[in-house]
XYZ file of N, CA, C and O in Angstrom:
836
model
N 0.864 -0.913 0.023
C 0.034 -0.173 -0.010
C 1.019 1.118 -0.013
O 1.889 1.208 0.826
N 0.490 2.498 -0.855
C 1.360 3.388 -0.716
C 1.114 4.270 0.532
O 0.194 4.233 1.008
N 2.254 4.990 0.767
C 1.965 6.071 1.987
C 1.314 7.247 1.512
O 1.137 7.381 0.245
N 0.994 7.970 2.401
C 0.158 8.931 1.987
C 0.982 9.915 1.251
O 0.245 10.633 0.224
N 2.427 10.141 1.277
C 2.841 11.136 0.624
C 3.265 10.816 -0.583
O 3.275 11.413 -1.930
N 3.231 9.502 -0.807
C 3.678 8.668 -2.212
C 2.175 8.832 -2.915
O 2.184 9.323 -4.267
N 1.312 8.503 -2.246
C -0.122 8.724 -3.012
C -0.309 10.315 -3.714
O -1.012 10.451 -4.580
N 0.149 11.346 -2.654
C -0.136 12.247 -3.001
C 0.628 12.981 -4.013
O 0.202 13.447 -4.944
N 1.933 12.588 -4.070
C 2.767 12.495 -5.498
C 2.210 12.258 -6.398
O 2.328 12.580 -7.877
N 1.593 10.993 -6.486
C 1.075 10.264 -7.915
C -0.287 11.017 -8.154
O -0.129 11.167 -9.135
N -1.170 11.410 -7.153
C -2.022 12.197 -7.521
C -1.705 13.425 -8.240
O -2.364 14.401 -9.182
N -0.702 14.236 -7.868
C -0.206 15.338 -8.247
C 0.247 15.474 -9.432
O 0.309 16.102 -10.544
N 1.280 14.264 -9.984
C 1.623 13.880 -11.329
C 0.415 13.489 -12.079
O 0.456 14.126 -13.528
N -0.532 12.901 -11.726
C -1.525 12.609 -12.772
C -2.169 14.141 -12.809
O -2.912 13.942 -14.181
N -2.540 14.558 -12.086
C -3.348 15.828 -12.309
C -2.582 16.590 -13.275
O -3.133 17.432 -14.236
N -1.266 16.585 -13.267
C -0.422 17.566 -14.304
C -0.311 16.766 -15.346
O -0.500 18.010 -16.404
N -0.322 15.684 -15.663
C -0.356 14.853 -17.002
C -1.960 15.402 -17.397
O -1.950 15.385 -18.681
N -2.766 15.273 -16.850
C -4.262 15.978 -17.251
C -4.260 17.151 -17.483
O -4.875 17.724 -18.559
N -3.654 17.783 -16.912
C -3.446 19.388 -17.348
C -3.110 19.456 -18.897
O -3.285 20.289 -19.839
N -1.591 18.781 -19.032
C -1.219 18.718 -20.215
C -2.125 18.202 -21.397
O -2.094 19.017 -22.516
N -3.063 17.267 -20.943
C -3.774 16.785 -22.149
C -4.875 17.881 -22.591
O -5.357 17.761 -23.675
N -5.652 18.626 -21.256
C -6.437 19.564 -21.479
C -5.664 20.381 -22.447
O -6.680 20.966 -23.383
N -4.604 20.850 -22.197
C -4.144 22.195 -23.119
C -3.622 21.757 -24.707
O -4.449 22.470 -25.551
N -3.695 20.591 -24.590
C -3.258 20.066 -25.952
C -4.395 19.593 -26.853
O -4.608 20.014 -27.973
N -5.223 19.148 -25.942
C -6.848 19.223 -26.689
C -7.357 20.081 -26.892
O -7.830 20.282 -28.189
N -7.622 21.434 -26.136
C -8.182 22.377 -26.483
C -7.707 23.253 -27.815
O -8.011 23.717 -28.624
N -6.131 23.182 -27.835
C -5.499 23.785 -28.986
C -5.565 23.103 -29.969
O -6.065 23.845 -31.085
N -5.730 21.823 -30.088
C -5.866 21.233 -31.451
C -7.229 21.327 -32.149
O -7.434 21.620 -33.100
N -8.163 21.273 -31.170
C -9.616 21.220 -31.337
C -9.804 22.507 -31.796
O -10.962 22.500 -32.916
N -9.446 23.560 -31.134
C -9.694 25.094 -31.727
C -8.972 25.182 -33.073
O -9.556 26.125 -34.010
N -8.047 24.493 -33.498
C -7.313 24.635 -34.643
C -8.359 23.962 -35.622
O -8.116 24.387 -36.745
N -8.336 22.581 -35.595
C -8.962 21.926 -36.534
C -10.088 21.268 -36.277
O -10.811 20.454 -37.397
N -11.069 21.344 -35.262
C -12.233 20.955 -34.890
C -12.138 19.548 -34.074
O -11.274 18.897 -34.122
N -13.238 19.113 -33.849
C -13.389 17.762 -32.727
C -12.876 16.386 -33.595
O -12.361 15.603 -33.417
N -14.154 16.674 -34.615
C -13.761 15.347 -35.424
C -12.312 14.986 -36.183
O -11.885 13.701 -36.247
N -11.902 16.247 -36.394
C -10.493 16.030 -37.131
C -9.336 15.793 -36.126
O -8.020 15.348 -36.877
N -9.360 16.115 -35.022
C -8.355 15.593 -34.055
C -8.514 14.466 -33.766
O -9.559 13.793 -33.282
N -7.298 13.705 -33.766
C -7.060 12.419 -33.040
C -6.584 12.135 -31.935
O -5.777 13.381 -31.507
N -6.716 11.185 -31.099
C -5.916 11.089 -29.605
C -4.588 10.946 -30.196
O -3.757 11.222 -29.161
N -3.932 10.331 -31.178
C -2.654 10.385 -31.607
C -2.104 11.767 -31.456
O -0.910 12.232 -31.050
N -2.757 12.695 -32.317
C -2.279 14.021 -32.393
C -2.394 14.831 -30.740
O -1.328 15.581 -30.535
N -3.235 14.433 -30.121
C -3.373 15.365 -28.569
C -2.152 14.572 -27.676
O -1.617 15.225 -27.071
N -1.804 13.259 -28.161
C -0.749 12.752 -27.201
C 0.718 13.104 -27.436
O 1.249 13.849 -26.693
N 0.682 13.103 -29.005
C 1.901 13.910 -29.268
C 2.197 15.513 -28.918
O 3.190 15.939 -28.481
N 1.144 16.141 -29.039
C 0.902 17.501 -28.580
C 1.396 17.865 -27.114
O 2.299 18.520 -26.654
N 1.048 16.959 -26.292
C 0.981 17.106 -24.877
C 2.588 16.219 -24.507
O 2.985 16.378 -23.411
N 2.951 15.492 -25.350
C 4.466 15.048 -25.156
C 4.327 13.737 -24.172
O 5.094 13.610 -23.340
N 3.269 12.930 -24.455
C 3.078 11.584 -23.620
C 2.629 10.643 -24.943
O 2.227 10.981 -25.996
N 2.744 9.263 -24.288
C 2.399 8.405 -25.367
C 0.896 8.171 -25.346
O 0.107 8.854 -24.484
N 0.297 7.340 -26.348
C -1.081 7.256 -26.765
C -1.733 6.735 -25.583
O -2.923 6.969 -25.147
N -1.117 5.606 -24.661
C -1.654 4.849 -23.878
C -2.024 5.617 -22.512
O -2.610 5.570 -21.866
N -0.980 6.722 -22.536
C -1.658 7.908 -21.154
C -2.669 8.412 -21.677
O -3.351 8.634 -20.176
N -3.164 8.734 -22.781
C -4.437 9.522 -22.870
C -5.579 8.512 -22.556
O -6.487 8.780 -21.494
N -5.544 6.912 -22.873
C -6.479 6.432 -22.434
C -6.314 5.877 -21.112
O -7.215 5.482 -20.595
N -5.495 5.999 -20.444
C -5.059 5.736 -19.143
C -5.710 6.889 -18.209
O -6.445 6.555 -17.123
N -5.873 8.003 -18.588
C -6.583 8.954 -17.994
C -8.025 9.293 -18.254
O -9.027 9.920 -17.792
N -8.026 9.212 -19.753
C -9.697 9.178 -20.384
C -10.247 7.944 -21.182
O -9.083 7.601 -21.732
N -11.508 7.491 -21.205
C -11.889 6.197 -21.976
C -11.784 6.702 -23.453
O -11.695 5.690 -23.954
N -11.985 7.926 -23.941
C -12.223 8.076 -24.938
C -11.777 9.696 -25.197
O -11.557 10.296 -24.343
N -11.675 9.877 -26.579
C -11.626 11.472 -26.886
C -12.813 12.284 -26.502
O -12.775 13.322 -26.152
N -13.814 11.644 -26.524
C -15.015 12.400 -26.224
C -15.139 12.606 -24.767
O -15.821 13.666 -24.186
N -14.775 11.495 -23.953
C -14.698 11.669 -22.341
C -13.752 13.059 -22.178
O -13.918 13.513 -21.090
N -12.381 12.917 -22.815
C -11.476 13.621 -22.731
C -12.248 15.395 -22.865
O -12.002 15.887 -21.877
N -12.958 15.436 -24.011
C -13.458 16.763 -24.231
C -14.506 17.163 -23.010
O -14.587 18.195 -22.623
N -15.309 15.981 -22.600
C -16.037 16.552 -21.670
C -15.570 16.764 -20.443
O -16.099 17.624 -19.866
N -14.786 15.930 -19.947
C -13.856 16.833 -19.003
C -13.174 17.876 -18.992
O -13.066 18.741 -18.132
N -12.823 18.428 -20.435
C -11.973 19.456 -20.494
C -12.982 20.665 -20.553
O -12.688 21.674 -19.753
N -14.420 20.381 -20.787
C -15.388 21.409 -20.368
C -15.538 21.583 -19.228
O -15.694 22.600 -18.080
N -15.937 20.495 -18.484
C -16.180 20.181 -17.021
C -15.053 21.208 -16.285
O -15.058 22.225 -15.306
N -13.719 20.934 -16.365
C -12.601 21.709 -16.016
C -12.664 23.140 -16.197
O -12.373 24.223 -15.508
N -12.673 23.289 -17.346
C -12.338 24.651 -17.988
C -13.656 25.916 -17.335
O -13.505 26.808 -16.750
N -14.952 25.226 -17.418
C -16.344 25.890 -16.652
C -16.152 26.040 -15.509
O -16.495 27.155 -14.776
N -15.481 25.043 -14.761
C -15.103 24.907 -13.472
C -14.061 26.112 -13.064
O -14.695 26.759 -11.996
N -13.261 26.331 -13.727
C -12.380 27.245 -13.608
C -12.933 28.882 -13.524
O -12.743 29.430 -12.928
N -13.636 28.985 -14.784
C -14.250 30.027 -14.943
C -15.264 30.337 -13.651
O -15.574 31.504 -12.834
N -16.007 29.580 -13.130
C -17.013 29.528 -12.345
C -16.164 30.111 -10.815
O -16.955 31.030 -10.334
N -15.230 29.398 -10.650
C -14.329 29.594 -8.955
C -14.218 30.977 -9.126
O -14.039 31.872 -8.702
N -13.613 31.539 -10.568
C -13.408 32.982 -10.771
C -14.190 33.957 -10.421
O -13.885 34.952 -9.670
N -15.428 33.581 -10.925
C -16.610 34.376 -10.827
C -16.863 34.523 -9.098
O -17.078 35.773 -8.582
N -17.025 33.323 -8.903
C -17.272 33.089 -7.206
C -16.254 34.059 -6.406
O -16.709 35.077 -5.247
N -14.948 33.675 -6.683
C -14.143 34.494 -5.940
C -13.860 36.090 -5.902
O -14.053 36.812 -5.243
N -14.483 36.670 -7.024
C -14.503 38.080 -7.484
C -15.556 38.650 -6.502
O -15.654 39.704 -5.810
N -16.787 37.826 -6.477
C -17.958 38.326 -5.770
C -17.786 38.090 -4.065
O -18.055 39.319 -3.567
N -16.957 37.217 -3.792
C -16.702 36.996 -2.571
C -15.782 38.074 -1.988
O -15.796 38.468 -0.483
N -14.924 38.251 -2.579
C -13.980 39.369 -2.354
C -14.363 40.571 -2.239
O -14.223 41.434 -1.416
N -15.254 41.202 -3.192
C -16.045 42.612 -2.871
C -16.921 42.512 -1.902
O -16.833 43.600 -1.134
N -17.734 41.449 -1.429
C -18.231 41.323 -0.227
C -17.527 41.741 0.982
O -17.648 42.113 1.796
N -16.359 41.004 1.076
C -15.283 40.898 2.233
C -15.030 42.475 2.298
O -14.648 43.152 3.397
N -14.875 43.178 0.887
C -14.102 44.625 1.145
C -15.220 45.736 1.427
O -14.946 46.914 1.137
N -16.606 44.987 1.452
C -17.735 46.050 1.843
C -18.593 46.586 0.500
O -18.874 47.832 0.570
N -18.059 46.027 -0.477
C -18.785 46.595 -1.886
C -20.160 46.105 -1.855
O -20.680 45.261 -1.066
N -20.924 47.013 -3.169
C -22.470 47.003 -3.054
C -22.164 45.666 -4.213
O -21.393 44.986 -4.524
N -23.582 45.271 -4.877
C -23.850 44.174 -5.559
C -23.387 44.656 -6.633
O -22.935 43.568 -7.948
N -23.522 45.870 -7.166
C -22.925 46.265 -8.478
C -21.651 46.187 -8.512
O -21.191 45.884 -9.872
N -21.048 46.402 -7.613
C -19.405 46.462 -7.537
C -19.033 45.073 -7.517
O -18.263 44.602 -8.311
N -20.094 44.040 -7.021
C -19.801 42.423 -7.367
C -19.636 42.241 -8.711
O -18.825 41.407 -9.004
N -20.489 42.521 -9.193
C -21.154 42.260 -10.708
C -20.191 42.984 -11.515
O -19.353 42.250 -12.462
N -19.694 43.952 -11.210
C -18.357 44.694 -12.214
C -17.113 43.598 -11.821
O -16.596 43.566 -12.804
N -16.836 43.196 -10.763
C -15.479 42.562 -10.500
C -15.916 41.071 -11.238
O -14.717 40.419 -11.591
N -16.979 40.629 -10.930
C -17.087 39.274 -11.670
C -16.952 39.405 -13.565
O -16.376 38.813 -14.273
N -17.374 40.699 -13.773
C -17.048 41.017 -15.348
C -15.675 41.103 -15.608
O -14.841 40.295 -16.519
N -14.968 41.638 -14.751
C -13.352 41.487 -15.108
C -12.529 40.375 -14.694
O -12.048 40.029 -15.536
N -13.270 39.535 -13.893
C -12.413 37.819 -13.519
C -13.357 37.315 -14.882
O -11.850 36.633 -15.386
N -14.207 37.546 -15.741
C -14.606 36.809 -16.741
C -13.454 37.149 -17.903
O -13.061 36.167 -18.370
N -13.526 38.507 -18.091
C -12.332 39.046 -18.908
C -10.831 38.479 -18.833
O -10.433 37.939 -19.648
N -10.552 38.309 -17.556
C -9.085 37.823 -17.340
C -9.293 36.310 -17.601
O -8.167 35.919 -18.506
N -10.462 35.742 -17.280
C -10.120 34.245 -17.713
C -10.296 34.102 -19.410
O -9.272 33.312 -19.724
N -10.989 34.765 -19.907
C -10.942 34.648 -21.529
C -9.712 35.087 -21.910
O -9.245 34.487 -23.049
N -8.823 36.036 -21.421
C -7.904 36.503 -21.991
C -6.631 35.587 -21.770
O -5.890 35.100 -22.565
N -6.872 35.032 -20.660
C -5.889 33.787 -20.454
C -6.167 32.410 -21.159
O -5.449 31.603 -21.760
N -7.206 32.133 -21.380
C -7.870 30.792 -21.939
C -8.730 30.962 -23.391
O -9.785 30.712 -23.222
N -8.118 31.948 -24.238
C -9.177 32.320 -25.298
C -9.461 31.207 -26.104
O -10.864 31.019 -26.677
N -8.704 29.966 -26.394
C -9.153 28.872 -27.375
C -10.021 27.990 -26.350
O -11.330 27.361 -27.304
N -10.067 28.107 -25.026
C -11.163 27.190 -24.580
C -12.145 27.827 -24.623
O -13.639 27.288 -24.956
N -12.455 29.296 -24.272
C -13.804 30.231 -24.650
C -14.446 29.987 -25.926
O -15.261 29.767 -26.018
N -13.518 30.143 -26.791
C -14.022 29.763 -28.379
C -14.603 28.578 -28.455
O -15.888 28.301 -29.098
N -14.075 27.566 -27.821
C -14.627 26.072 -28.271
C -16.049 26.250 -27.191
O -16.963 25.634 -27.658
N -15.982 26.503 -25.826
C -17.186 26.479 -25.074
C -18.549 27.479 -25.612
O -19.480 26.756 -25.929
N -18.074 28.401 -26.355
C -19.242 29.031 -27.004
C -19.852 28.389 -28.310
O -21.075 28.288 -28.410
N -18.921 27.724 -29.353
C -19.352 27.112 -30.264
C -20.151 25.730 -29.825
O -21.172 25.519 -30.321
N -19.709 25.036 -28.745
C -20.483 23.962 -28.153
C -21.969 24.336 -27.645
O -22.933 23.525 -27.524
N -22.036 25.678 -27.062
C -23.635 25.909 -26.873
C -24.558 25.757 -27.533
O -25.713 25.705 -27.169
N -24.113 25.894 -28.832
C -24.908 26.232 -29.756
C -25.213 24.682 -30.544
O -26.258 24.618 -31.276
N -24.600 23.818 -30.191
C -24.729 22.422 -30.786
C -25.456 21.593 -29.941
O -25.472 21.480 -28.628
N -26.464 20.864 -30.486
C -27.278 19.979 -29.663
C -27.197 18.275 -29.664
O -28.061 17.811 -29.345
N -26.364 18.165 -30.922
C -25.888 16.626 -30.955
C -24.803 15.970 -30.466
O -24.417 14.830 -30.926
N -24.262 16.574 -29.517
C -23.134 15.960 -28.788
C -23.439 15.033 -27.600
O -24.514 15.499 -27.000
N -22.435 14.274 -27.397
C -22.820 13.534 -26.154
C -22.737 14.069 -25.062
O -23.257 13.646 -23.913
N -21.960 15.237 -24.862
C -21.771 15.835 -23.956
C -22.534 16.998 -23.472
O -22.263 17.720 -22.569
N -23.598 17.346 -24.315
C -24.382 18.396 -24.306
C -25.255 18.762 -22.807
O -25.387 19.690 -22.307
N -25.275 17.481 -22.125
C -26.221 17.681 -20.829
C -24.989 18.015 -19.941
O -25.835 18.645 -18.923
N -23.953 17.563 -19.793
C -22.864 17.904 -19.000
C -22.618 19.398 -19.253
O -22.514 20.267 -18.310
N -22.690 19.845 -20.724
C -22.409 21.094 -20.675
C -23.297 22.037 -20.414
O -23.233 23.233 -19.698
N -24.532 21.579 -20.332
C -25.652 22.279 -19.765
C -25.597 22.711 -18.322
O -25.871 23.690 -17.752
N -25.135 21.692 -17.561
C -25.130 21.570 -15.788
C -23.900 22.718 -15.586
O -23.982 23.178 -14.579
N -22.831 22.457 -16.405
C -21.492 23.401 -15.777
C -21.863 24.615 -16.313
O -21.328 25.563 -15.553
N -22.815 25.176 -17.460
C -23.099 26.115 -17.503
C -23.940 27.080 -16.705
O -23.858 27.964 -16.494
N -24.843 26.133 -15.913
C -25.770 26.737 -15.209
C -25.038 26.984 -14.084
O -25.226 27.871 -12.872
N -24.014 26.210 -13.837
C -22.984 26.148 -12.339
C -22.467 28.021 -12.268
O -22.527 28.752 -11.578
N -22.282 28.257 -13.733
C -21.176 29.309 -13.993
C -22.515 30.650 -13.953
O -22.196 31.636 -13.310
N -23.551 30.655 -14.653
C -24.699 31.454 -14.198
C -25.183 31.614 -13.145
O -25.335 32.823 -12.706
N -25.400 30.532 -12.365
C -25.750 30.572 -10.985
C -25.288 31.521 -9.917
O -25.838 32.114 -9.030
N -23.703 31.735 -10.318
C -22.975 32.524 -9.364
C -23.544 34.083 -9.505
O -23.715 34.747 -8.412
N -23.918 34.435 -10.727
C -24.341 35.480 -11.150
C -25.725 35.978 -10.496
O -25.938 36.839 -10.070
N -26.420 34.951 -10.699
C -27.697 35.132 -9.937
C -27.755 35.185 -8.826
O -28.701 35.844 -8.131
N -26.981 34.163 -7.996
C -26.735 34.571 -6.453
C -26.733 36.070 -6.255
O -27.364 36.639 -5.236
N -25.724 36.779 -6.881
C -25.573 37.992 -6.454
C -26.598 39.020 -6.777
O -27.180 39.969 -6.146
N -27.319 38.601 -7.961
C -28.702 39.547 -8.345
C -29.795 39.388 -7.594
O -30.218 40.200 -6.944
N -29.980 38.347 -6.895
C -30.782 37.967 -5.791
C -30.721 38.690 -4.629
O -31.352 39.257 -3.838
N -29.475 38.714 -4.252
C -28.987 39.351 -2.880
C -28.961 40.805 -3.194
O -29.424 41.439 -1.961
N -28.771 41.417 -4.290
C -29.207 42.760 -4.796
C -30.663 43.136 -4.404
O -30.833 44.236 -4.241
N -31.426 42.456 -5.138
C -32.650 42.579 -5.168
C -33.572 42.560 -3.924
O -34.343 43.455 -3.209
N -32.858 41.686 -2.789
C -33.177 41.604 -1.317
C -32.958 42.642 -0.661
O -33.884 42.901 0.429
N -31.741 43.080 -1.105
C -31.643 44.229 -0.058
C -31.972 45.563 -0.881
O -31.439 46.821 -0.068
N -32.665 45.547 -1.721
C -33.138 46.783 -2.587
C -32.215 47.694 -3.223
O -32.660 48.741 -3.682
N -31.426 46.812 -3.419
C -30.266 47.273 -4.525
C -30.847 47.485 -6.156
O -30.485 48.393 -6.721
N -31.291 46.507 -6.193
C -31.799 46.216 -7.796
C -33.261 46.276 -7.497
O -34.149 45.859 -6.268
N -33.705 46.610 -8.853
C -35.395 46.486 -8.949
C -35.894 45.094 -8.927
O -35.135 44.161 -9.172
N -37.263 44.479 -7.834
C -37.453 43.640 -7.780
C -38.184 43.012 -9.228
O -38.774 41.663 -9.233
N -38.335 43.729 -10.043
C -38.784 43.348 -11.328
C -37.707 42.604 -12.347
O -38.232 42.257 -13.498
N -36.569 42.579 -11.742
C -35.495 42.120 -12.673
C -35.710 40.642 -12.913
O -36.148 39.951 -11.889
N -35.767 40.066 -14.168
C -35.717 38.812 -14.318
C -34.654 38.236 -14.312
O -33.748 38.155 -14.745
N -34.191 37.538 -12.999
C -32.943 37.165 -12.492
C -32.174 36.169 -13.655
O -30.911 36.163 -13.682
N -32.674 35.220 -13.939
C -32.127 33.976 -14.436
C -31.423 34.963 -15.838
O -30.378 34.298 -16.400
N -32.708 35.547 -16.513
C -32.570 36.174 -17.709
C -31.454 36.953 -17.751
O -30.591 37.192 -18.440
N -31.367 37.907 -16.827
C -30.325 38.948 -16.428
C -29.037 38.463 -16.191
O -27.881 38.737 -17.020
N -28.962 37.142 -15.429
C -27.892 36.437 -15.243
C -27.312 35.994 -16.522
O -26.080 36.136 -16.643
N -28.125 35.245 -17.471
C -27.680 34.838 -18.494
C -27.133 35.909 -19.437
O -26.092 35.722 -20.217
N -27.868 36.780 -19.821
C -27.463 38.092 -20.679
C -25.895 38.572 -19.909
O -25.147 38.995 -20.691
N -25.946 39.044 -18.767
C -24.621 39.288 -18.303
C -23.346 38.278 -18.854
O -22.251 38.973 -18.992
N -23.381 37.056 -18.430
C -22.420 36.028 -18.509
C -22.280 35.953 -20.483
O -21.160 36.300 -20.650
N -23.224 36.161 -20.968
C -23.273 36.302 -22.384
C -22.671 37.504 -22.862
O -21.718 37.483 -23.897
N -22.820 38.676 -22.541
C -22.272 39.745 -22.666
C -20.852 39.633 -22.823
O -19.949 40.451 -23.484
N -20.284 39.026 -21.548
C -18.822 38.951 -21.168
C -18.480 38.239 -22.746
O -17.298 38.314 -23.254
N -18.897 37.218 -22.470
C -18.359 36.125 -23.354
C -18.247 36.296 -24.837
O -17.197 36.546 -25.790
N -19.257 37.170 -25.315
C -19.431 37.611 -26.720
C -18.424 38.899 -27.095
O -17.561 38.984 -28.072
N -18.501 39.980 -25.977
C -17.587 40.959 -26.166
C -16.190 40.634 -26.165
O -15.326 41.186 -26.691
N -15.572 39.617 -25.338
C -14.375 39.062 -24.856
C -13.696 38.373 -26.727
O -12.984 38.817 -26.887
N -14.933 37.557 -27.133
C -14.340 36.851 -28.137
C -14.324 38.028 -29.331
O -13.400 37.809 -30.244
N -15.085 38.938 -29.427
C -15.090 40.090 -30.373
C -13.700 40.884 -30.233
O -13.222 41.056 -31.241
N -13.507 41.139 -28.838
C -12.229 41.731 -28.651
C -10.887 40.859 -29.275
O -9.927 41.452 -29.826
N -10.878 39.642 -28.607
C -10.053 38.749 -29.121
C -9.556 38.673 -30.607
O -8.376 38.450 -31.002
N -10.844 38.763 -31.313
C -10.862 38.270 -32.709
C -10.545 39.293 -33.657
O -10.066 39.685 -34.436
N -11.394 40.565 -33.064
C -11.422 41.867 -34.229
C -10.868 43.152 -33.438
O -10.634 44.176 -34.303
N -10.289 43.179 -32.355
C -10.137 44.331 -31.768
C -8.731 43.930 -30.614
O -8.887 44.330 -29.438
N -7.993 43.278 -31.058
C -6.875 42.939 -30.376
C -6.028 44.240 -29.960
O -5.332 43.980 -28.841
N -6.212 45.064 -30.300
C -5.337 46.275 -29.997
C -5.581 47.036 -28.825
O -4.926 47.487 -27.931
N -7.017 46.636 -28.272
C -7.681 47.007 -27.029
C -6.971 46.129 -25.844
O -6.571 45.177 -25.874
N -6.913 47.140 -25.062
C -6.661 46.297 -23.521
C -7.444 45.766 -22.994
O -8.558 46.000 -23.038
N -7.200 45.169 -21.775
C -8.303 44.333 -20.914
C -9.047 45.515 -20.151
O -9.981 45.308 -20.077
N -8.265 46.445 -19.993
C -8.869 47.442 -18.936
C -9.588 48.475 -19.947
O -10.995 48.875 -19.230
N -9.622 48.667 -21.171
C -10.465 49.193 -22.040
C -11.755 48.377 -22.094
O -12.701 48.808 -22.121
N -11.551 47.076 -22.490
C -13.161 46.157 -22.752
C -13.660 46.424 -21.128
O -14.869 46.437 -21.319
N -13.138 45.942 -20.326
C -13.654 46.020 -18.955
C -14.592 47.558 -18.661
O -15.701 47.632 -18.219
N -13.635 48.763 -19.013
C -14.205 49.994 -18.960
C -15.776 50.168 -19.624
O -16.739 50.544 -19.203
N -15.939 49.596 -20.645
C -17.085 49.686 -21.709
C -18.014 48.869 -20.910
O -19.125 49.249 -20.648
N -17.499 47.624 -20.618
C -18.308 46.973 -20.021
C -18.930 47.177 -18.516
O -20.455 47.155 -18.581
N -18.283 48.052 -18.128
C -18.634 48.348 -16.609
C -19.632 49.685 -16.874
O -20.638 49.886 -15.952
N -19.354 50.516 -17.922
C -20.279 51.560 -18.334
C -21.959 50.895 -18.570
O -22.762 51.286 -17.917
N -21.536 49.800 -19.510
C -23.003 49.281 -19.798
C -23.753 48.633 -18.828
O -25.001 48.787 -18.373
N -23.126 48.232 -17.623
C -23.518 47.195 -16.348
C -23.983 48.640 -15.760
O -25.092 48.552 -14.912
N -23.315 49.731 -15.348
C -23.834 51.035 -14.241
C -25.037 51.551 -14.896
O -25.965 51.772 -14.539
N -25.231 51.609 -16.197
C -26.405 52.073 -16.995
C -27.710 51.222 -16.890
O -28.745 51.542 -16.972
N -27.460 49.994 -17.203
C -28.554 49.229 -17.117
C -29.029 47.905 -16.004
O -30.187 48.404 -16.027
N -27.994 47.737 -15.011
C -28.624 47.244 -14.000
C -28.688 48.134 -12.782
O -29.649 48.197 -12.317
N -27.391 48.782 -12.429
C -27.709 49.659 -11.188
C -28.696 50.897 -11.698
O -29.464 51.181 -10.762
N -28.835 51.338 -13.104
C -30.196 52.103 -13.435
C -31.244 51.661 -12.870
O -32.317 52.300 -13.246
N -31.538 50.250 -12.795
C -32.659 49.879 -12.434
C -33.266 49.747 -10.927
O -34.307 49.323 -10.307
N -32.634 50.676 -10.222
C -32.903 50.413 -8.748
C -34.077 51.404 -8.736
O -34.465 52.182 -9.349
C-alpha cells in the first residue's frame, strides 16, 4: 500500500498529466475541429504516449467532456471568488457584478481557445456531452444569479428584474464581447474592454434601482 505522501505525489503527477492533455486537446480542437483531431495528435502535442491518454480518459469524447467541466469550473471559481472578495471589502452588489465581469475577461484573456470552443459547443445539440455542458453552464450562471438575488433582497436592484435571464445576459455579454475583442479588436487592452462593459453595467443594471 502506498504511503500518504507517495499517494499525494502520484495524484499530483496525474493531475499535471491531465492538465497537459487538456491544453493539447483544446489547442488542437480549436485549430482543426473535434472530429478532425485524433488521440495520436493529442498525445503528441502533450508529449505523452497514446496509452497515457486512454489511461486518464476512456475516449476522446470523455476527454473533451472533462475538458469542458474543468474549464467552466475554473471560470465559475473565478466569478465566485470575485463576488466573495467584493463582499469582504464591503462593496455593493453592482461592485460585485463589475468585479465578476473583470474576472470573466481575465479568464477569457488567459484561455481564449477554450472560450471559443465553449461558446461554439453551446450552439450544438447533437453532442454526447450536451447535458454535461448545460449543467456546468448553469453552475457559472448561478453565481451571477446569487448576486442579483441578494441585490434585489437588499433593495439595490428592482424586484422587477428577471434574475435568470439577466444573469444569462451578463455572462453572454462578457463572452461575446471578449471573443470580439480577441478576434477583431486585439489592439484594445483588457482595461479598455472592462471599462466599456462596466459602463454598460452601471447604466443598465444599477440604473434599475
